């Protein structure tokens, strides 16, 4: 029982890591599909294919680990009753008692009944509970995210009414950005832009520079 609880905890951790890797892969695929024209324009298919393959390889590795842990848990469940029977009979004989067919069959019936009703059900409860706990945590994390202002997203074509007192402008001051949070250094660093109506800005640079 304690072993099953321990294995279920390990399965829960592996399941959470697998779900996070799946989310990362799906996010990457969504970005690839959204920018497919740019990827084909710059012939980046092979680079992104290798990136997706790396994500998928890590995901499959976690899935294999979860299946391996479940197989160990199931094996212990199937073997435990035999080990218990053997230990009971050895202890019974070593204490000076005579092992009879009646004692053997009664003990086997009781142990098998306990195995099916308790060990089997507990194993399923622990494994299902671990999956449920991971799902509830992911749902809770999603529901606790900050609300997104939909109007701010859909207001890209809104005309600005300045009444002639103000001039529309675009200003960016010392901005830094990188492709991912894991990058050791930013791709863009200390970028400043100030544009007024009628200004022309050209962004140049090598491939992958962050244009």
PDB file of C-alpha atoms in Angstrom:
ATOM      1  CA  UNK A   1       0.000   0.000   0.000  1.00  0.00           C
ATOM      2  CA  UNK A   2       2.788   2.428   0.898  1.00  0.00           C
ATOM      3  CA  UNK A   3       4.692   1.348  -2.204  1.00  0.00           C
ATOM      4  CA  UNK A   4       1.656   2.028  -4.387  1.00  0.00           C
ATOM      5  CA  UNK A   5       1.239   5.489  -2.847  1.00  0.00           C
ATOM      6  CA  UNK A   6       4.922   6.217  -3.509  1.00  0.00           C
ATOM      7  CA  UNK A   7       4.692   5.009  -7.113  1.00  0.00           C
ATOM      8  CA  UNK A   8       1.534   7.043  -7.688  1.00  0.00           C
ATOM      9  CA  UNK A   9       3.355  10.153  -6.493  1.00  0.00           C
ATOM     10  CA  UNK A  10       6.167   9.479  -8.965  1.00  0.00           C
ATOM     11  CA  UNK A  11       3.653   8.883 -11.758  1.00  0.00           C
ATOM     12  CA  UNK A  12       1.972  12.194 -10.895  1.00  0.00           C
ATOM     13  CA  UNK A  13       5.276  14.077 -11.182  1.00  0.00           C
ATOM     14  CA  UNK A  14       6.124  12.446 -14.506  1.00  0.00           C
ATOM     15  CA  UNK A  15       2.612  13.146 -15.802  1.00  0.00           C
ATOM     16  CA  UNK A  16       2.961  16.825 -14.898  1.00  0.00           C
ATOM     17  CA  UNK A  17       6.304  17.069 -16.696  1.00  0.00           C
ATOM     18  CA  UNK A  18       4.787  15.323 -19.730  1.00  0.00           C
ATOM     19  CA  UNK A  19       1.877  17.765 -19.806  1.00  0.00           C
ATOM     20  CA  UNK A  20       4.254  20.729 -19.669  1.00  0.00           C
ATOM     21  CA  UNK A  21       6.306  19.327 -22.540  1.00  0.00           C
ATOM     22  CA  UNK A  22       3.118  18.737 -24.527  1.00  0.00           C
ATOM     23  CA  UNK A  23       2.053  22.346 -23.966  1.00  0.00           C
ATOM     24  CA  UNK A  24       5.450  23.595 -25.145  1.00  0.00           C
ATOM     25  CA  UNK A  25       5.298  21.446 -28.273  1.00  0.00           C
ATOM     26  CA  UNK A  26       1.767  22.560 -29.136  1.00  0.00           C
ATOM     27  CA  UNK A  27       2.713  26.204 -28.595  1.00  0.00           C
ATOM     28  CA  UNK A  28       5.685  25.754 -30.904  1.00  0.00           C
ATOM     29  CA  UNK A  29       3.520  24.084 -33.556  1.00  0.00           C
ATOM     30  CA  UNK A  30       1.000  26.920 -33.314  1.00  0.00           C
ATOM     31  CA  UNK A  31       3.749  29.486 -33.865  1.00  0.00           C
ATOM     32  CA  UNK A  32       5.162  27.492 -36.779  1.00  0.00           C
ATOM     33  CA  UNK A  33       1.778  27.263 -38.487  1.00  0.00           C
ATOM     34  CA  UNK A  34       1.146  30.975 -37.909  1.00  0.00           C
ATOM     35  CA  UNK A  35       4.512  31.925 -39.424  1.00  0.00           C
ATOM     36  CA  UNK A  36       4.678  29.270 -42.128  1.00  0.00           C
ATOM     37  CA  UNK A  37       5.171  31.822 -44.919  1.00  0.00           C
ATOM     38  CA  UNK A  38       8.161  33.404 -43.193  1.00  0.00           C
ATOM     39  CA  UNK A  39       9.660  29.979 -42.439  1.00  0.00           C
ATOM     40  CA  UNK A  40       9.404  28.933 -46.090  1.00  0.00           C
ATOM     41  CA  UNK A  41      10.669  32.317 -47.264  1.00  0.00           C
ATOM     42  CA  UNK A  42      13.893  31.968 -45.271  1.00  0.00           C
ATOM     43  CA  UNK A  43      14.163  28.169 -45.767  1.00  0.00           C
ATOM     44  CA  UNK A  44      13.986  27.448 -42.030  1.00  0.00           C
ATOM     45  CA  UNK A  45      12.036  24.193 -42.420  1.00  0.00           C
ATOM     46  CA  UNK A  46      14.891  21.920 -41.343  1.00  0.00           C
ATOM     47  CA  UNK A  47      15.768  23.996 -38.274  1.00  0.00           C
ATOM     48  CA  UNK A  48      12.194  24.089 -37.018  1.00  0.00           C
ATOM     49  CA  UNK A  49      11.716  20.394 -37.837  1.00  0.00           C
ATOM     50  CA  UNK A  50      14.703  19.552 -35.641  1.00  0.00           C
ATOM     51  CA  UNK A  51      13.314  21.778 -32.884  1.00  0.00           C
ATOM     52  CA  UNK A  52       9.926  20.027 -33.004  1.00  0.00           C
ATOM     53  CA  UNK A  53      11.652  16.629 -33.050  1.00  0.00           C
ATOM     54  CA  UNK A  54      13.592  17.565 -29.909  1.00  0.00           C
ATOM     55  CA  UNK A  55      10.414  18.580 -28.092  1.00  0.00           C
ATOM     56  CA  UNK A  56       8.667  15.408 -29.223  1.00  0.00           C
ATOM     57  CA  UNK A  57      11.618  13.225 -28.192  1.00  0.00           C
ATOM     58  CA  UNK A  58      11.554  14.644 -24.660  1.00  0.00           C
ATOM     59  CA  UNK A  59       7.791  14.184 -24.505  1.00  0.00           C
ATOM     60  CA  UNK A  60       7.984  10.544 -25.625  1.00  0.00           C
ATOM     61  CA  UNK A  61      10.760   9.923 -23.092  1.00  0.00           C
ATOM     62  CA  UNK A  62       8.495  11.131 -20.280  1.00  0.00           C
ATOM     63  CA  UNK A  63       5.635   8.992 -21.577  1.00  0.00           C
ATOM     64  CA  UNK A  64       7.894   5.945 -21.605  1.00  0.00           C
ATOM     65  CA  UNK A  65       8.956   6.702 -18.047  1.00  0.00           C
ATOM     66  CA  UNK A  66       5.319   6.956 -16.937  1.00  0.00           C
ATOM     67  CA  UNK A  67       4.476   3.629 -18.615  1.00  0.00           C
ATOM     68  CA  UNK A  68       7.525   2.030 -16.986  1.00  0.00           C
ATOM     69  CA  UNK A  69       6.411   3.181 -13.526  1.00  0.00           C
ATOM     70  CA  UNK A  70       2.879   1.907 -14.162  1.00  0.00           C
ATOM     71  CA  UNK A  71       4.305  -1.454 -15.263  1.00  0.00           C
ATOM     72  CA  UNK A  72       6.327  -1.709 -12.043  1.00  0.00           C
ATOM     73  CA  UNK A  73       3.249  -0.855  -9.994  1.00  0.00           C
ATOM     74  CA  UNK A  74       1.183  -3.496 -11.801  1.00  0.00           C
ATOM     75  CA  UNK A  75       3.932  -6.117 -11.441  1.00  0.00           C
ATOM     76  CA  UNK A  76       4.150  -5.566  -7.695  1.00  0.00           C
ATOM     77  CA  UNK A  77       0.370  -5.859  -7.486  1.00  0.00           C
ATOM     78  CA  UNK A  78       0.415  -9.228  -9.277  1.00  0.00           C
ATOM     79  CA  UNK A  79       3.388 -10.653  -7.360  1.00  0.00           C
ATOM     80  CA  UNK A  80       2.494  -9.317  -3.902  1.00  0.00           C
ATOM     81  CA  UNK A  81      -0.163 -11.954  -3.191  1.00  0.00           C
ATOM     82  CA  UNK A  82       2.243 -14.815  -3.991  1.00  0.00           C
ATOM     83  CA  UNK A  83       4.934 -13.355  -1.761  1.00  0.00           C
ATOM     84  CA  UNK A  84       2.430 -12.895   1.056  1.00  0.00           C
ATOM     85  CA  UNK A  85       1.236 -16.498   0.709  1.00  0.00           C
ATOM     86  CA  UNK A  86       4.790 -17.813   0.728  1.00  0.00           C
ATOM     87  CA  UNK A  87       5.667 -15.738   3.806  1.00  0.00           C
ATOM     88  CA  UNK A  88       2.520 -16.905   5.626  1.00  0.00           C
ATOM     89  CA  UNK A  89       3.161 -20.586   4.912  1.00  0.00           C
ATOM     90  CA  UNK A  90       6.859 -20.376   5.858  1.00  0.00           C
ATOM     91  CA  UNK A  91       6.023 -18.611   9.112  1.00  0.00           C
ATOM     92  CA  UNK A  92       3.250 -21.112   9.842  1.00  0.00           C
ATOM     93  CA  UNK A  93       5.579 -24.102   9.344  1.00  0.00           C
ATOM     94  CA  UNK A  94       8.544 -22.599  11.214  1.00  0.00           C
ATOM     95  CA  UNK A  95       6.374 -21.979  14.276  1.00  0.00           C
ATOM     96  CA  UNK A  96       5.842 -25.751  14.549  1.00  0.00           C
ATOM     97  CA  UNK A  97       2.403 -26.045  12.956  1.00  0.00           C
ATOM     98  CA  UNK A  98       1.362 -28.678  10.450  1.00  0.00           C
ATOM     99  CA  UNK A  99       0.485 -27.258   7.055  1.00  0.00           C
ATOM    100  CA  UNK A 100      -2.735 -28.886   5.830  1.00  0.00           C
ATOM    101  CA  UNK A 101      -4.711 -28.554   2.629  1.00  0.00           C
ATOM    102  CA  UNK A 102      -7.528 -26.848   4.534  1.00  0.00           C
ATOM    103  CA  UNK A 103      -5.212 -24.140   5.856  1.00  0.00           C
ATOM    104  CA  UNK A 104      -3.636 -23.659   2.423  1.00  0.00           C
ATOM    105  CA  UNK A 105      -6.892 -23.238   0.508  1.00  0.00           C
ATOM    106  CA  UNK A 106      -8.531 -21.035   3.138  1.00  0.00           C
ATOM    107  CA  UNK A 107      -5.473 -18.765   3.269  1.00  0.00           C
ATOM    108  CA  UNK A 108      -5.265 -18.574  -0.532  1.00  0.00           C
ATOM    109  CA  UNK A 109      -8.951 -17.654  -0.749  1.00  0.00           C
ATOM    110  CA  UNK A 110      -8.595 -14.892   1.824  1.00  0.00           C
ATOM    111  CA  UNK A 111      -5.425 -13.477   0.263  1.00  0.00           C
ATOM    112  CA  UNK A 112      -6.895 -13.501  -3.260  1.00  0.00           C
ATOM    113  CA  UNK A 113     -10.050 -11.795  -2.009  1.00  0.00           C
ATOM    114  CA  UNK A 114      -7.982  -9.099  -0.326  1.00  0.00           C
ATOM    115  CA  UNK A 115      -5.839  -8.733  -3.443  1.00  0.00           C
ATOM    116  CA  UNK A 116      -8.819  -8.100  -5.684  1.00  0.00           C
ATOM    117  CA  UNK A 117     -10.884  -5.941  -3.346  1.00  0.00           C
ATOM    118  CA  UNK A 118      -8.144  -3.934  -1.650  1.00  0.00           C
ATOM    119  CA  UNK A 119      -4.841  -3.975  -3.516  1.00  0.00           C
ATOM    120  CA  UNK A 120      -6.386  -3.857  -6.980  1.00  0.00           C
ATOM    121  CA  UNK A 121      -8.845  -1.098  -6.176  1.00  0.00           C
ATOM    122  CA  UNK A 122      -6.255   0.905  -4.245  1.00  0.00           C
ATOM    123  CA  UNK A 123      -3.848   0.718  -7.167  1.00  0.00           C
ATOM    124  CA  UNK A 124      -6.472   2.122  -9.513  1.00  0.00           C
ATOM    125  CA  UNK A 125      -7.466   4.769  -6.966  1.00  0.00           C
ATOM    126  CA  UNK A 126      -3.872   5.941  -6.533  1.00  0.00           C
ATOM    127  CA  UNK A 127      -3.131   6.049 -10.266  1.00  0.00           C
ATOM    128  CA  UNK A 128      -6.428   7.727 -11.167  1.00  0.00           C
ATOM    129  CA  UNK A 129      -6.062  10.118  -8.249  1.00  0.00           C
ATOM    130  CA  UNK A 130      -2.601  11.118  -9.453  1.00  0.00           C
ATOM    131  CA  UNK A 131      -3.946  11.860 -12.936  1.00  0.00           C
ATOM    132  CA  UNK A 132      -6.873  13.796 -11.449  1.00  0.00           C
ATOM    133  CA  UNK A 133      -4.568  15.855  -9.232  1.00  0.00           C
ATOM    134  CA  UNK A 134      -2.397  16.864 -12.181  1.00  0.00           C
ATOM    135  CA  UNK A 135      -5.447  17.822 -14.260  1.00  0.00           C
ATOM    136  CA  UNK A 136      -6.937  19.890 -11.421  1.00  0.00           C
ATOM    137  CA  UNK A 137      -3.656  21.746 -10.922  1.00  0.00           C
ATOM    138  CA  UNK A 138      -3.419  22.571 -14.618  1.00  0.00           C
ATOM    139  CA  UNK A 139      -7.019  23.782 -14.714  1.00  0.00           C
ATOM    140  CA  UNK A 140      -6.430  25.879 -11.596  1.00  0.00           C
ATOM    141  CA  UNK A 141      -3.289  27.423 -13.114  1.00  0.00           C
ATOM    142  CA  UNK A 142      -5.239  28.308 -16.262  1.00  0.00           C
ATOM    143  CA  UNK A 143      -8.142  29.839 -14.338  1.00  0.00           C
ATOM    144  CA  UNK A 144      -5.768  31.934 -12.205  1.00  0.00           C
ATOM    145  CA  UNK A 145      -4.178  33.614 -15.232  1.00  0.00           C
ATOM    146  CA  UNK A 146      -4.706  37.344 -15.623  1.00  0.00           C
ATOM    147  CA  UNK A 147      -7.657  38.395 -17.734  1.00  0.00           C
ATOM    148  CA  UNK A 148      -6.802  39.529 -21.258  1.00  0.00           C
ATOM    149  CA  UNK A 149      -8.248  42.777 -22.532  1.00  0.00           C
ATOM    150  CA  UNK A 150      -9.959  41.758 -25.769  1.00  0.00           C
ATOM    151  CA  UNK A 151     -10.658  45.375 -26.740  1.00  0.00           C
ATOM    152  CA  UNK A 152      -6.940  46.153 -26.668  1.00  0.00           C
ATOM    153  CA  UNK A 153      -6.302  43.339 -29.152  1.00  0.00           C
ATOM    154  CA  UNK A 154      -9.099  44.305 -31.545  1.00  0.00           C
ATOM    155  CA  UNK A 155      -8.387  48.045 -31.445  1.00  0.00           C
ATOM    156  CA  UNK A 156      -5.506  48.030 -33.945  1.00  0.00           C
ATOM    157  CA  UNK A 157      -7.468  49.916 -36.641  1.00  0.00           C
ATOM    158  CA  UNK A 158      -9.092  52.491 -34.395  1.00  0.00           C
ATOM    159  CA  UNK A 159      -8.594  56.061 -35.564  1.00  0.00           C
ATOM    160  CA  UNK A 160      -7.117  58.504 -33.074  1.00  0.00           C
ATOM    161  CA  UNK A 161      -8.998  61.736 -32.577  1.00  0.00           C
ATOM    162  CA  UNK A 162      -6.463  64.268 -31.332  1.00  0.00           C
ATOM    163  CA  UNK A 163      -8.563  67.374 -32.173  1.00  0.00           C
ATOM    164  CA  UNK A 164      -5.462  68.929 -33.722  1.00  0.00           C
ATOM    165  CA  UNK A 165      -3.812  69.432 -30.345  1.00  0.00           C
ATOM    166  CA  UNK A 166      -1.640  66.322 -30.328  1.00  0.00           C
ATOM    167  CA  UNK A 167       0.371  64.488 -32.965  1.00  0.00           C
ATOM    168  CA  UNK A 168       0.248  60.647 -33.050  1.00  0.00           C
ATOM    169  CA  UNK A 169       3.652  59.087 -32.535  1.00  0.00           C
ATOM    170  CA  UNK A 170       5.357  55.770 -31.816  1.00  0.00           C
ATOM    171  CA  UNK A 171       8.063  55.662 -29.172  1.00  0.00           C
ATOM    172  CA  UNK A 172      10.133  52.723 -27.887  1.00  0.00           C
ATOM    173  CA  UNK A 173      12.840  53.429 -25.327  1.00  0.00           C
ATOM    174  CA  UNK A 174      15.673  51.000 -24.468  1.00  0.00           C
ATOM    175  CA  UNK A 175      13.738  47.790 -25.150  1.00  0.00           C
ATOM    176  CA  UNK A 176      15.406  44.368 -24.928  1.00  0.00           C
ATOM    177  CA  UNK A 177      13.978  41.078 -26.204  1.00  0.00           C
ATOM    178  CA  UNK A 178      15.006  37.460 -26.774  1.00  0.00           C
ATOM    179  CA  UNK A 179      13.542  34.426 -28.510  1.00  0.00           C
ATOM    180  CA  UNK A 180      12.847  32.473 -25.304  1.00  0.00           C
ATOM    181  CA  UNK A 181      13.239  32.811 -21.557  1.00  0.00           C
ATOM    182  CA  UNK A 182      16.006  30.183 -21.593  1.00  0.00           C
ATOM    183  CA  UNK A 183      18.268  32.238 -23.881  1.00  0.00           C
ATOM    184  CA  UNK A 184      21.445  33.310 -22.051  1.00  0.00           C
ATOM    185  CA  UNK A 185      21.515  36.745 -23.711  1.00  0.00           C
ATOM    186  CA  UNK A 186      18.905  38.960 -25.426  1.00  0.00           C
ATOM    187  CA  UNK A 187      18.649  38.993 -29.211  1.00  0.00           C
ATOM    188  CA  UNK A 188      17.745  42.682 -29.144  1.00  0.00           C
ATOM    189  CA  UNK A 189      19.221  45.000 -26.546  1.00  0.00           C
ATOM    190  CA  UNK A 190      18.737  48.709 -25.804  1.00  0.00           C
ATOM    191  CA  UNK A 191      16.637  49.433 -28.896  1.00  0.00           C
ATOM    192  CA  UNK A 192      15.104  52.920 -29.075  1.00  0.00           C
ATOM    193  CA  UNK A 193      12.729  54.146 -31.797  1.00  0.00           C
ATOM    194  CA  UNK A 194      10.858  57.425 -32.131  1.00  0.00           C
ATOM    195  CA  UNK A 195       8.516  57.861 -35.104  1.00  0.00           C
ATOM    196  CA  UNK A 196       6.152  60.632 -36.161  1.00  0.00           C
ATOM    197  CA  UNK A 197       3.618  60.694 -39.012  1.00  0.00           C
ATOM    198  CA  UNK A 198       5.478  60.679 -42.308  1.00  0.00           C
ATOM    199  CA  UNK A 199       8.679  59.125 -40.978  1.00  0.00           C
ATOM    200  CA  UNK A 200      10.168  56.103 -42.748  1.00  0.00           C
ATOM    201  CA  UNK A 201      12.012  53.425 -40.766  1.00  0.00           C
ATOM    202  CA  UNK A 202      13.981  50.559 -42.333  1.00  0.00           C
ATOM    203  CA  UNK A 203      14.909  47.533 -40.196  1.00  0.00           C
ATOM    204  CA  UNK A 204      17.935  45.643 -41.541  1.00  0.00           C
ATOM    205  CA  UNK A 205      20.130  42.869 -40.229  1.00  0.00           C
ATOM    206  CA  UNK A 206      21.235  39.255 -40.800  1.00  0.00           C
ATOM    207  CA  UNK A 207      18.882  36.274 -40.669  1.00  0.00           C
ATOM    208  CA  UNK A 208      17.797  35.477 -37.102  1.00  0.00           C
ATOM    209  CA  UNK A 209      18.899  38.864 -35.742  1.00  0.00           C
ATOM    210  CA  UNK A 210      15.417  39.674 -34.438  1.00  0.00           C
ATOM    211  CA  UNK A 211      14.009  41.885 -37.200  1.00  0.00           C
TER     212      UNK A 211
END
